[in-house]
């Protein structure tokens, strides 16, 4: 006997949960979220979790990211405390070339309504005294912030359950078929049947797509982070390589490696990261590093989000993207509009999977 | 054990917190860690690893051996940033956000 749902979402990370929650606000039952592990075991449990806008490029992408950031305050009021902090973002620079780049970027972003101030050294240090006096200046934008990704996923799940969503953990999807207008989703434990299917399994979305004969061009790009012991409040803003969480730890890291599905930390990158940390914020020299971790970015071939309907297979949807923390509430909102047959409130044509065809 | 008994001293996580996490579907030490922060503190789980794993086993009616062992994280003992930073690394995996933004803006044109 197969169990029936209207909509099945495969993948319970920040993206799958964001979609489940937003969808559950308008469709109260018949939604199932499946995860092969527990929801934070994928990329969403190993991320910096900045809500990052000001140095997103091109500016249409920054503008898209801004819409999502604007939704966060409202989201927090609805689902409960997610430690959302619109701290403002700062990108320090050390060279004249970078200063020129900063002015150009500020000009482009202003056209889409994102405010960036290019600060000189004194103003930057006044704003963020923890920064190194060796910086030449910094970009500052009030648009950026950060959130606690663990709380976000947990609160999404709680709110979704309240709205009637069912979750199945430790239940990997092993097969998908389309038969007479329904999807037959085979998992390790059960066979499910549904009308609408959403693939939002992070880097594993590619594998799932193959089961239906579609290619979702995402690859894992490893990022390594180091974390300090909890420190007294040191920095106020989200910096372009680090942030301090509300319980005092500092997370540092901005590495990118093509390492396949390999989530080990490596000493060389940890060393580089530590060098970067003290270069930006000298006071961190004395801080103790308690842990290194790494995560696998969900990186689409052209680096921009892939989401929306999958043409050719009716009622199939996909959502696989980098910067999922920044974009989660917006993706959840837009996917809900799509799934419920409405028009999206923001044009999404450029994010269609058809661009890779 | 009492619900208010502390199992993770660094983060002050109680038996009740762990029970809640398990009620939400957590099955491993790492699941519980991500939900509660238990094991994320200064000692990195050296004190609470066994206790939390035993709690999971108990609540699920399994043997402790059936609970997957947690991932250990480098460095195994806290180490000052400056000691790490005193070294030079052979690779360069770092990227610069500003540089990346400029590259993308150029691509767009
Ligand atoms: C180091 C690092 C730093 C980052 N920093 C930021 C940042 O500052 N800001 C930002 O916005 N973004 C950041 N990101 C990106 C962001 O974390 C990701 O875009 C986001 O977490 C992706 O979420 P997801 O739900 O798509 O994937 P995941 O969280 O990986 O979720 C996918 C889920 O699918 C499940 N799954 C897979 N296969 C199956 C199957 N066959 N059956 C059932 N379930 C399955 C997995 O178990 C997993 O839980 C960062 C990423 C990294 C690695």
Short mmCIF file of C-alpha atoms and ligand atoms in Angstrom, two decimals:
data_model
loop_
_atom_site.label_atom_id
_atom_site.label_comp_id
_atom_site.label_asym_id
_atom_site.label_seq_id
_atom_site.Cartn_x
_atom_site.Cartn_y
_atom_site.Cartn_z
CA UNK A 1 0.00 0.00 0.00
CA UNK A 2 1.34 3.39 -0.88
CA UNK A 3 0.68 6.49 1.15
CA UNK A 4 -0.79 9.46 -0.68
CA UNK A 5 0.05 13.13 -0.43
CA UNK A 6 -0.79 16.07 -2.58
CA UNK A 7 2.76 17.44 -2.49
CA UNK A 8 6.05 15.80 -1.58
CA UNK A 9 9.16 17.83 -0.92
CA UNK A 10 12.40 15.86 -1.11
CA UNK A 11 15.12 17.42 1.06
CA UNK A 12 14.56 19.05 4.43
CA UNK A 13 17.30 21.68 4.45
CA UNK A 14 16.73 25.39 4.56
CA UNK A 15 15.25 25.33 1.06
CA UNK A 16 12.89 22.36 1.42
CA UNK A 17 11.74 23.54 4.83
CA UNK A 18 11.28 27.11 3.60
CA UNK A 19 9.05 25.85 0.82
CA UNK A 20 7.14 23.51 3.15
CA UNK A 21 6.44 26.28 5.63
CA UNK A 22 5.34 28.88 3.11
CA UNK A 23 3.23 26.35 1.24
CA UNK A 24 1.61 25.19 4.49
CA UNK A 25 0.36 28.71 5.08
CA UNK A 26 -1.98 28.39 2.11
CA UNK A 27 -2.44 24.64 1.74
CA UNK A 28 -3.13 23.12 5.10
CA UNK A 29 -2.64 19.43 4.49
CA UNK A 30 -1.26 16.86 2.14
CA UNK A 31 2.34 18.00 2.38
CA UNK A 32 5.19 15.60 3.16
CA UNK A 33 8.86 16.47 3.63
CA UNK A 34 11.32 13.61 3.21
CA UNK A 35 14.92 13.60 4.36
CA UNK A 36 17.49 10.84 4.20
CA UNK A 37 19.06 12.04 7.46
CA UNK A 38 18.05 14.67 9.93
CA UNK A 39 17.45 18.11 8.37
CA UNK A 40 20.60 19.92 9.49
CA UNK A 41 22.98 17.23 8.33
CA UNK A 42 23.34 18.77 4.88
CA UNK A 43 24.68 22.15 3.82
CA UNK A 44 22.20 24.09 5.97
CA UNK A 45 23.86 22.82 9.14
CA UNK A 46 27.32 23.97 8.09
CA UNK A 47 27.07 27.50 6.81
CA UNK A 48 28.00 31.05 7.81
CA UNK A 49 24.34 32.03 7.54
CA UNK A 50 24.83 35.60 6.50
CA UNK A 51 21.91 37.30 4.94
CA UNK A 52 24.23 38.86 2.42
CA UNK A 53 23.31 41.40 -0.19
CA UNK A 54 25.69 44.25 -0.81
CA UNK A 55 28.43 42.47 -2.72
CA UNK A 56 26.13 40.15 -4.64
CA UNK A 57 26.59 40.73 -8.33
CA UNK A 58 25.26 41.55 -10.92
CA UNK A 59 22.96 44.08 -9.35
CA UNK A 60 19.77 42.29 -10.45
CA UNK A 61 20.90 39.40 -8.26
CA UNK A 62 21.63 41.73 -5.35
CA UNK A 63 18.17 43.23 -5.78
CA UNK A 64 16.61 39.75 -5.73
CA UNK A 65 18.55 38.99 -2.52
CA UNK A 66 17.35 42.22 -0.96
CA UNK A 67 13.72 41.22 -1.44
CA UNK A 68 14.42 38.10 0.59
CA UNK A 69 16.21 39.98 3.36
CA UNK A 70 13.18 42.26 3.61
CA UNK A 71 11.03 39.21 4.36
CA UNK A 72 13.09 38.09 7.34
CA UNK A 73 11.69 40.39 10.01
CA UNK A 74 8.19 39.35 9.08
CA UNK A 75 9.19 35.68 9.01
CA UNK A 76 10.64 35.91 12.50
CA UNK A 77 7.40 37.37 13.80
CA UNK A 78 5.50 34.45 12.32
CA UNK A 79 7.65 31.44 13.22
CA UNK A 80 9.42 32.63 16.37
CA UNK A 81 12.94 33.57 17.36
CA UNK A 82 15.52 32.66 14.73
CA UNK A 83 18.20 35.04 16.02
CA UNK A 84 17.75 37.22 12.96
CA UNK A 85 20.03 40.21 13.24
CA UNK A 86 20.13 42.88 10.59
CA UNK A 87 23.55 43.91 11.77
CA UNK A 88 24.71 45.63 8.59
CA UNK A 89 27.52 44.26 6.43
CA UNK A 90 31.09 45.46 6.12
CA UNK A 91 33.62 44.48 3.46
CA UNK A 92 37.03 45.87 4.40
CA UNK A 93 39.62 46.45 1.65
CA UNK A 94 43.38 46.80 1.71
CA UNK A 95 44.35 48.14 -1.74
CA UNK A 96 43.57 51.08 -4.05
CA UNK A 97 42.35 48.69 -6.74
CA UNK A 98 39.80 47.34 -4.32
CA UNK A 99 38.73 50.85 -3.41
CA UNK A 100 38.00 51.53 -7.08
CA UNK A 101 36.07 48.26 -7.33
CA UNK A 102 34.09 49.28 -4.26
CA UNK A 103 33.04 52.61 -5.77
CA UNK A 104 31.96 50.89 -8.99
CA UNK A 105 29.97 48.31 -7.09
CA UNK A 106 28.28 50.97 -4.95
CA UNK A 107 27.22 52.77 -8.12
CA UNK A 108 25.68 49.63 -9.66
CA UNK A 109 23.88 48.70 -6.45
CA UNK A 110 22.49 52.21 -5.99
CA UNK A 111 20.62 51.78 -9.27
CA UNK A 112 18.59 48.96 -7.74
CA UNK A 113 18.06 50.67 -4.41
CA UNK A 114 20.81 49.09 -2.32
CA UNK A 115 22.65 51.56 -0.18
CA UNK A 116 26.42 51.15 0.08
CA UNK A 117 28.76 53.65 1.66
CA UNK A 118 32.41 53.45 0.72
CA UNK A 119 34.14 54.43 3.95
CA UNK A 120 37.69 55.64 4.44
CA UNK A 121 39.86 54.09 7.14
CA UNK A 122 38.80 56.44 9.94
CA UNK A 123 35.09 56.10 9.26
CA UNK A 124 35.35 52.33 8.91
CA UNK A 125 37.21 52.04 12.21
CA UNK A 126 34.71 54.31 13.90
CA UNK A 127 31.91 52.06 12.72
CA UNK A 128 33.64 48.77 13.50
CA UNK A 129 36.49 49.37 15.98
CA UNK A 130 37.57 45.72 15.93
CA UNK A 131 38.91 46.08 12.38
CA UNK A 132 42.62 46.24 11.68
CA UNK A 133 44.11 49.75 11.39
CA UNK A 134 45.86 48.43 8.27
CA UNK A 135 42.68 48.50 6.19
CA UNK A 136 42.43 51.23 3.59
CA UNK A 137 38.68 51.49 3.96
CA UNK A 138 35.52 49.43 3.78
CA UNK A 139 32.17 49.11 2.12
CA UNK A 140 29.28 49.36 4.49
CA UNK A 141 25.64 48.50 3.85
CA UNK A 142 22.74 48.45 6.28
CA UNK A 143 21.04 45.83 4.11
CA UNK A 144 23.01 42.80 5.35
CA UNK A 145 22.64 40.69 8.45
CA UNK A 146 22.65 37.13 9.66
CA UNK A 147 20.50 34.47 11.25
CA UNK A 148 20.98 31.26 13.24
CA UNK A 149 20.52 28.53 10.62
CA UNK A 150 19.80 25.83 13.22
CA UNK A 151 17.04 27.89 14.81
CA UNK A 152 15.69 28.79 11.39
CA UNK A 153 15.30 25.17 10.28
CA UNK A 154 13.91 24.15 13.66
CA UNK A 155 11.33 26.94 13.70
CA UNK A 156 10.35 26.27 10.10
CA UNK A 157 9.72 22.64 11.09
CA UNK A 158 7.72 23.52 14.18
CA UNK A 159 5.55 26.03 12.34
CA UNK A 160 5.04 23.64 9.43
CA UNK A 161 4.01 20.80 11.73
CA UNK A 162 1.53 23.12 13.37
CA UNK A 163 0.12 23.82 9.91
CA UNK A 164 -0.28 20.11 9.21
CA UNK A 165 2.89 19.20 7.33
CA UNK A 166 4.20 15.65 7.81
CA UNK A 167 7.92 14.92 8.09
CA UNK A 168 9.81 11.68 7.56
CA UNK A 169 13.44 11.59 8.64
CA UNK A 170 16.06 8.93 8.00
CA UNK A 171 14.14 7.86 4.97
CA UNK A 172 16.12 8.24 1.73
CA UNK A 173 14.38 8.41 -1.62
CA UNK A 174 15.68 5.66 -3.83
CA UNK A 175 13.37 5.79 -6.82
CA UNK A 176 10.93 8.14 -8.56
CA UNK A 177 8.56 7.31 -11.40
CA UNK A 178 5.74 9.14 -13.07
CA UNK A 179 2.61 7.06 -13.67
CA UNK A 180 -0.75 8.34 -14.90
CA UNK A 181 -0.34 11.82 -13.57
CA UNK A 182 1.14 10.76 -10.22
CA UNK A 183 4.66 10.48 -8.93
CA UNK A 184 5.56 7.22 -7.26
CA UNK A 185 8.29 8.00 -4.76
CA UNK A 186 10.06 4.95 -3.39
CA UNK A 187 11.97 5.34 -0.16
CA UNK A 188 13.92 2.99 2.06
CA UNK A 189 10.85 2.57 4.27
CA UNK A 190 7.73 3.20 2.20
CA UNK A 191 6.27 3.92 -1.21
CA UNK A 192 4.55 7.27 -1.53
CA UNK A 193 2.32 8.66 -4.23
CA UNK A 194 1.79 12.36 -4.89
CA UNK A 195 0.50 14.79 -7.45
CA UNK A 196 3.20 17.44 -7.13
CA UNK A 197 6.85 16.79 -6.48
CA UNK A 198 9.56 19.22 -5.43
CA UNK A 199 13.23 18.37 -5.65
CA UNK A 200 15.11 20.44 -3.08
CA UNK A 201 17.83 18.09 -1.90
CA UNK A 202 20.81 20.44 -2.13
CA UNK A 203 23.81 18.94 -3.90
CA UNK A 204 21.98 15.63 -4.10
CA UNK A 205 19.28 17.18 -6.31
CA UNK A 206 21.34 16.18 -9.31
CA UNK A 207 21.10 12.47 -8.40
CA UNK A 208 17.37 12.73 -7.83
CA UNK A 209 16.89 14.52 -11.14
CA UNK A 210 18.57 11.63 -12.93
CA UNK A 211 15.84 9.32 -11.66
CA UNK A 212 13.44 11.34 -13.82
CA UNK A 213 15.85 11.86 -16.69
CA UNK A 214 16.56 15.53 -16.03
CA UNK A 215 19.89 17.22 -15.39
CA UNK A 216 20.11 19.69 -12.51
CA UNK A 217 23.61 21.12 -12.96
CA UNK A 218 24.78 21.70 -9.38
CA UNK A 219 28.10 20.65 -7.91
CA UNK A 220 29.53 20.66 -4.39
CA UNK A 221 32.04 23.42 -3.60
CA UNK A 222 33.65 22.93 -0.21
CA UNK A 223 33.91 25.79 2.25
CA UNK A 224 35.86 25.52 5.49
CA UNK A 225 35.06 27.49 8.62
CA UNK A 226 36.82 27.83 11.96
CA UNK A 227 35.03 28.77 15.16
CA UNK A 228 36.38 30.44 18.27
CA UNK A 229 35.35 29.96 21.85
CA UNK A 230 32.60 32.39 22.95
CA UNK A 231 34.12 35.89 23.20
CA UNK A 232 32.84 39.12 24.72
CA UNK A 233 31.06 41.23 22.09
CA UNK A 234 33.82 42.16 19.66
CA UNK A 235 32.29 43.03 16.32
CA UNK A 236 28.94 44.57 15.58
CA UNK A 237 28.55 43.86 11.89
CA UNK A 238 28.62 40.88 9.61
CA UNK A 239 32.09 41.15 8.05
CA UNK A 240 32.88 39.84 4.59
CA UNK A 241 34.83 36.90 6.04
CA UNK A 242 33.41 36.44 9.53
CA UNK A 243 30.65 37.09 12.01
CA UNK A 244 30.08 36.82 15.72
CA UNK A 245 27.04 34.83 16.80
CA UNK A 246 24.69 35.94 19.56
CA UNK A 247 26.37 33.57 22.00
CA UNK A 248 29.78 35.05 21.30
CA UNK A 249 31.55 32.61 19.01
CA UNK A 250 33.23 33.99 15.92
CA UNK A 251 32.84 32.02 12.69
CA UNK A 252 35.59 32.73 10.14
CA UNK A 253 35.96 31.40 6.63
CA UNK A 254 35.73 32.07 2.94
CA UNK A 255 37.44 29.20 1.19
CA UNK A 256 36.26 27.51 -1.98
CA UNK A 257 37.51 24.12 -3.12
CA UNK A 258 36.36 21.58 -5.64
CA UNK A 259 36.76 18.57 -3.40
CA UNK A 260 33.76 16.53 -4.43
CA UNK A 261 31.61 15.14 -1.65
CA UNK A 262 34.29 15.40 1.03
CA UNK A 263 33.52 17.30 4.18
CA UNK A 264 36.82 17.03 5.98
CA UNK A 265 38.61 20.03 7.42
CA UNK A 266 42.20 20.42 6.24
CA UNK A 267 45.01 21.99 8.20
CA UNK A 268 46.30 24.15 5.33
CA UNK A 269 42.96 25.88 4.81
CA UNK A 270 42.48 26.28 8.57
CA UNK A 271 45.89 27.99 8.70
CA UNK A 272 45.00 30.29 5.83
CA UNK A 273 41.69 31.09 7.47
CA UNK A 274 43.41 31.92 10.78
CA UNK A 275 45.82 34.23 8.95
CA UNK A 276 42.90 35.99 7.33
CA UNK A 277 41.13 36.29 10.67
CA UNK A 278 43.99 38.17 12.36
CA UNK A 279 44.63 40.24 9.26
CA UNK A 280 41.07 41.59 9.43
CA UNK A 281 40.59 41.63 13.21
CA UNK A 282 43.91 41.57 15.12
CA UNK A 283 42.22 40.99 18.47
CA UNK A 284 41.34 37.51 17.35
CA UNK A 285 44.99 36.45 17.75
CA UNK A 286 44.43 35.53 21.39
CA UNK A 287 41.06 33.86 20.82
CA UNK A 288 40.99 30.08 21.01
CA UNK A 289 39.83 28.10 18.02
CA UNK A 290 37.62 25.30 19.27
CA UNK A 291 36.43 23.72 16.08
CA UNK A 292 36.74 23.57 12.34
CA UNK A 293 33.97 22.35 10.10
CA UNK A 294 33.27 22.33 6.43
CA UNK A 295 30.20 22.43 4.28
CA UNK A 296 29.41 21.74 0.66
CA UNK A 297 27.95 24.66 -1.23
CA UNK A 298 25.14 23.81 -3.59
CA UNK A 299 26.71 25.48 -6.60
CA UNK A 300 24.81 25.73 -9.87
CA UNK A 301 26.94 25.73 -13.02
CA UNK A 302 26.49 29.47 -13.59
CA UNK A 303 26.27 30.16 -9.84
CA UNK A 304 22.74 31.57 -9.97
CA UNK A 305 19.72 29.88 -8.37
CA UNK A 306 17.91 27.13 -10.24
CA UNK A 307 14.26 27.03 -9.26
CA UNK A 308 10.75 26.80 -10.63
CA UNK A 309 8.83 24.33 -12.75
CA UNK A 310 10.58 21.66 -14.78
CA UNK A 311 9.12 21.88 -18.27
CA UNK A 312 8.28 18.55 -19.85
CA UNK A 313 7.26 16.82 -16.63
CA UNK A 314 3.99 18.17 -15.35
CA UNK A 315 3.86 19.10 -11.64
CA UNK A 316 7.60 18.67 -11.15
CA UNK A 317 9.47 21.52 -9.45
CA UNK A 318 13.09 22.07 -8.54
CA UNK A 319 14.92 24.40 -6.13
CA UNK A 320 18.70 24.10 -5.87
CA UNK A 321 20.86 27.08 -5.07
CA UNK A 322 23.75 28.66 -3.29
CA UNK A 323 23.08 31.46 -0.76
CA UNK A 324 20.07 29.53 0.39
CA UNK A 325 20.03 31.19 3.80
CA UNK A 326 19.75 34.63 2.27
CA UNK A 327 17.15 33.50 -0.22
CA UNK A 328 15.09 31.00 1.79
CA UNK A 329 11.98 33.10 2.57
CA UNK A 330 11.80 34.49 -0.94
CA UNK A 331 12.24 31.08 -2.59
CA UNK A 332 9.59 29.70 -0.22
CA UNK A 333 7.20 32.49 -1.14
CA UNK A 334 7.76 32.31 -4.89
CA UNK A 335 7.61 28.51 -5.03
CA UNK A 336 4.33 28.62 -3.12
CA UNK A 337 2.91 31.10 -5.61
CA UNK A 338 3.97 28.80 -8.44
CA UNK A 339 2.74 25.57 -6.87
CA UNK A 340 -0.65 27.00 -6.03
CA UNK A 341 -1.02 28.08 -9.61
CA UNK A 342 -0.65 31.77 -9.08
CA UNK A 343 1.56 34.31 -10.72
CA UNK A 344 4.86 34.99 -8.99
CA UNK A 345 5.18 38.38 -7.36
CA UNK A 346 8.69 38.76 -8.79
CA UNK A 347 9.64 37.62 -12.31
CA UNK A 348 11.60 34.36 -12.12
CA UNK A 349 12.22 33.46 -15.78
CA UNK A 350 15.97 33.91 -15.49
CA UNK A 351 16.13 31.23 -12.77
CA UNK A 352 14.52 28.55 -14.90
CA UNK A 353 16.36 25.28 -15.38
CA UNK A 354 15.73 25.66 -19.13
CA UNK A 355 18.67 28.06 -19.37
CA UNK A 356 21.06 25.09 -19.33
CA UNK A 357 19.33 23.26 -22.15
CA UNK B 1 17.56 11.31 35.71
CA UNK B 2 15.67 14.49 36.41
CA UNK B 3 14.62 16.58 33.41
CA UNK B 4 16.65 19.48 34.69
CA UNK B 5 19.86 17.50 35.12
CA UNK B 6 22.61 19.12 33.07
CA UNK B 7 24.21 16.84 30.52
CA UNK B 8 26.36 19.36 28.64
CA UNK B 9 28.11 21.65 31.08
CA UNK B 10 29.65 24.03 28.54
CA UNK B 11 26.30 24.96 27.02
CA UNK B 12 24.10 24.11 30.00
CA UNK B 13 21.94 21.64 28.16
CA UNK B 14 19.60 19.50 30.23
CA UNK B 15 18.13 16.02 29.95
CA UNK B 16 14.84 17.71 29.04
CA UNK B 17 16.48 19.58 26.13
CA UNK B 18 17.86 16.31 24.77
CA UNK B 19 14.49 14.59 25.17
CA UNK B 20 12.83 17.40 23.23
CA UNK B 21 15.30 17.05 20.39
CA UNK B 22 14.71 13.32 20.22
CA UNK B 23 10.95 13.91 20.22
CA UNK B 24 11.53 16.07 17.14
CA UNK B 25 13.12 13.17 15.30
CA UNK B 26 16.80 13.53 16.20
CA UNK B 27 18.50 10.12 16.27
CA UNK B 28 22.23 10.78 16.62
CA UNK B 29 24.56 12.80 18.81
CA UNK B 30 25.18 15.16 15.87
CA UNK B 31 21.42 15.69 15.37
CA UNK B 32 21.00 16.52 19.06
CA UNK B 33 24.06 18.78 18.93
CA UNK B 34 22.69 20.84 16.07
CA UNK B 35 19.30 21.24 17.72
CA UNK B 36 20.44 21.97 21.26
CA UNK B 37 24.08 23.15 20.99
CA UNK B 38 24.94 20.34 23.43
CA UNK B 39 28.51 19.32 22.60
CA UNK B 40 29.31 22.54 20.75
CA UNK B 41 31.00 24.28 23.67
CA UNK B 42 34.55 24.68 24.81
CA UNK B 43 35.17 21.00 25.51
CA UNK B 44 33.60 19.97 22.20
CA UNK B 45 31.61 17.13 23.66
CA UNK B 46 34.39 15.47 25.60
CA UNK B 47 32.24 15.49 28.73
CA UNK B 48 28.74 15.00 27.36
CA UNK B 49 29.28 12.74 24.37
CA UNK B 50 28.77 9.53 26.31
CA UNK B 51 25.90 10.80 28.43
CA UNK B 52 23.95 12.12 25.45
CA UNK B 53 24.57 8.97 23.42
CA UNK B 54 23.34 6.90 26.35
CA UNK B 55 20.21 9.02 26.63
CA UNK B 56 19.48 8.53 22.95
CA UNK B 57 19.95 4.76 23.30
CA UNK B 58 17.72 4.66 26.37
CA UNK B 59 14.90 6.68 24.83
CA UNK B 60 14.98 4.70 21.62
CA UNK B 61 15.31 1.38 23.43
CA UNK B 62 18.55 0.54 21.65
CA UNK B 63 22.03 -0.33 22.78
CA UNK B 64 24.57 2.50 22.92
CA UNK B 65 26.57 0.69 20.27
CA UNK B 66 23.71 1.29 17.82
CA UNK B 67 23.96 5.09 18.17
CA UNK B 68 26.34 6.40 15.49
CA UNK B 69 29.54 7.91 16.89
CA UNK B 70 29.80 11.68 16.48
CA UNK B 71 32.24 13.34 14.10
CA UNK B 72 35.32 14.65 15.82
CA UNK B 73 36.34 18.15 14.81
CA UNK B 74 39.80 19.59 14.41
CA UNK B 75 41.58 20.89 16.45
CA UNK B 76 41.05 18.31 19.16
CA UNK B 77 41.97 20.83 21.83
CA UNK B 78 41.29 24.59 21.69
CA UNK B 79 44.30 26.33 20.17
CA UNK B 80 45.00 30.08 20.05
CA UNK B 81 44.29 31.65 16.64
CA UNK B 82 47.80 33.14 16.56
CA UNK B 83 49.40 29.69 16.76
CA UNK B 84 47.44 28.58 13.72
CA UNK B 85 48.13 31.90 12.01
CA UNK B 86 51.87 31.70 12.70
CA UNK B 87 52.06 29.05 9.99
CA UNK B 88 51.98 29.54 6.26
CA UNK B 89 49.88 27.34 4.09
CA UNK B 90 50.81 26.03 0.70
CA UNK B 91 47.43 26.41 -0.95
CA UNK B 92 45.18 29.28 -1.69
CA UNK B 93 41.58 28.31 -1.40
CA UNK B 94 40.51 31.80 -0.33
CA UNK B 95 38.37 34.03 -2.48
CA UNK B 96 37.61 37.69 -2.27
CA UNK B 97 33.97 38.73 -2.39
CA UNK B 98 34.68 42.15 -3.86
CA UNK B 99 36.83 40.66 -6.59
CA UNK B 100 34.17 38.11 -7.34
CA UNK B 101 31.51 40.82 -7.59
CA UNK B 102 33.62 42.82 -10.04
CA UNK B 103 34.17 39.74 -12.17
CA UNK B 104 30.45 39.02 -12.34
CA UNK B 105 29.60 42.62 -13.18
CA UNK B 106 32.08 42.45 -16.09
CA UNK B 107 30.61 39.15 -17.28
CA UNK B 108 27.17 40.70 -17.32
CA UNK B 109 28.34 43.45 -19.70
C1 LIG C 1 30.80 27.14 4.19
C2 LIG C 1 29.49 27.65 3.66
C3 LIG C 1 29.11 28.95 3.94
C4 LIG C 1 27.90 29.43 3.48
N1 LIG C 1 27.53 30.69 3.82
C5 LIG C 1 26.32 31.15 3.43
C6 LIG C 1 25.90 32.43 3.85
O1 LIG C 1 26.61 33.13 4.59
N2 LIG C 1 24.69 32.89 3.43
C7 LIG C 1 23.89 32.14 2.61
O2 LIG C 1 22.84 32.61 2.24
N3 LIG C 1 24.26 30.91 2.22
C8 LIG C 1 25.46 30.40 2.61
N4 LIG C 1 25.83 29.15 2.23
C9 LIG C 1 24.94 28.39 1.35
C10 LIG C 1 23.75 27.81 2.07
O3 LIG C 1 24.18 27.20 3.27
C11 LIG C 1 23.07 26.79 1.15
O4 LIG C 1 22.64 27.44 -0.03
C12 LIG C 1 21.86 26.13 1.79
O5 LIG C 1 22.18 25.60 3.06
C13 LIG C 1 21.35 25.02 0.90
O6 LIG C 1 20.23 24.44 1.52
P1 LIG C 1 19.49 23.21 0.88
O7 LIG C 1 18.23 23.03 1.63
O8 LIG C 1 19.39 23.40 -0.59
O9 LIG C 1 20.50 21.98 1.06
P2 LIG C 1 20.77 21.02 2.33
O10 LIG C 1 20.79 21.77 3.59
O11 LIG C 1 21.99 20.22 1.99
O12 LIG C 1 19.50 20.11 2.37
C14 LIG C 1 19.31 19.05 1.47
C15 LIG C 1 18.69 17.90 2.22
O13 LIG C 1 18.32 16.89 1.28
C16 LIG C 1 18.47 15.64 1.91
N5 LIG C 1 18.59 14.60 0.89
C17 LIG C 1 19.57 14.44 -0.02
N6 LIG C 1 19.33 13.37 -0.79
C18 LIG C 1 18.18 12.81 -0.36
C19 LIG C 1 17.42 11.68 -0.74
N7 LIG C 1 17.79 10.86 -1.73
N8 LIG C 1 16.28 11.41 -0.05
C20 LIG C 1 15.87 12.21 0.96
N9 LIG C 1 16.56 13.31 1.35
C21 LIG C 1 17.70 13.61 0.71
C22 LIG C 1 19.75 15.81 2.73
O14 LIG C 1 19.83 14.88 3.79
C23 LIG C 1 19.64 17.26 3.21
O15 LIG C 1 19.12 17.37 4.52
C24 LIG C 1 27.05 28.61 2.69
C25 LIG C 1 27.44 27.31 2.40
C26 LIG C 1 28.65 26.83 2.90
C27 LIG C 1 29.03 25.43 2.60
#
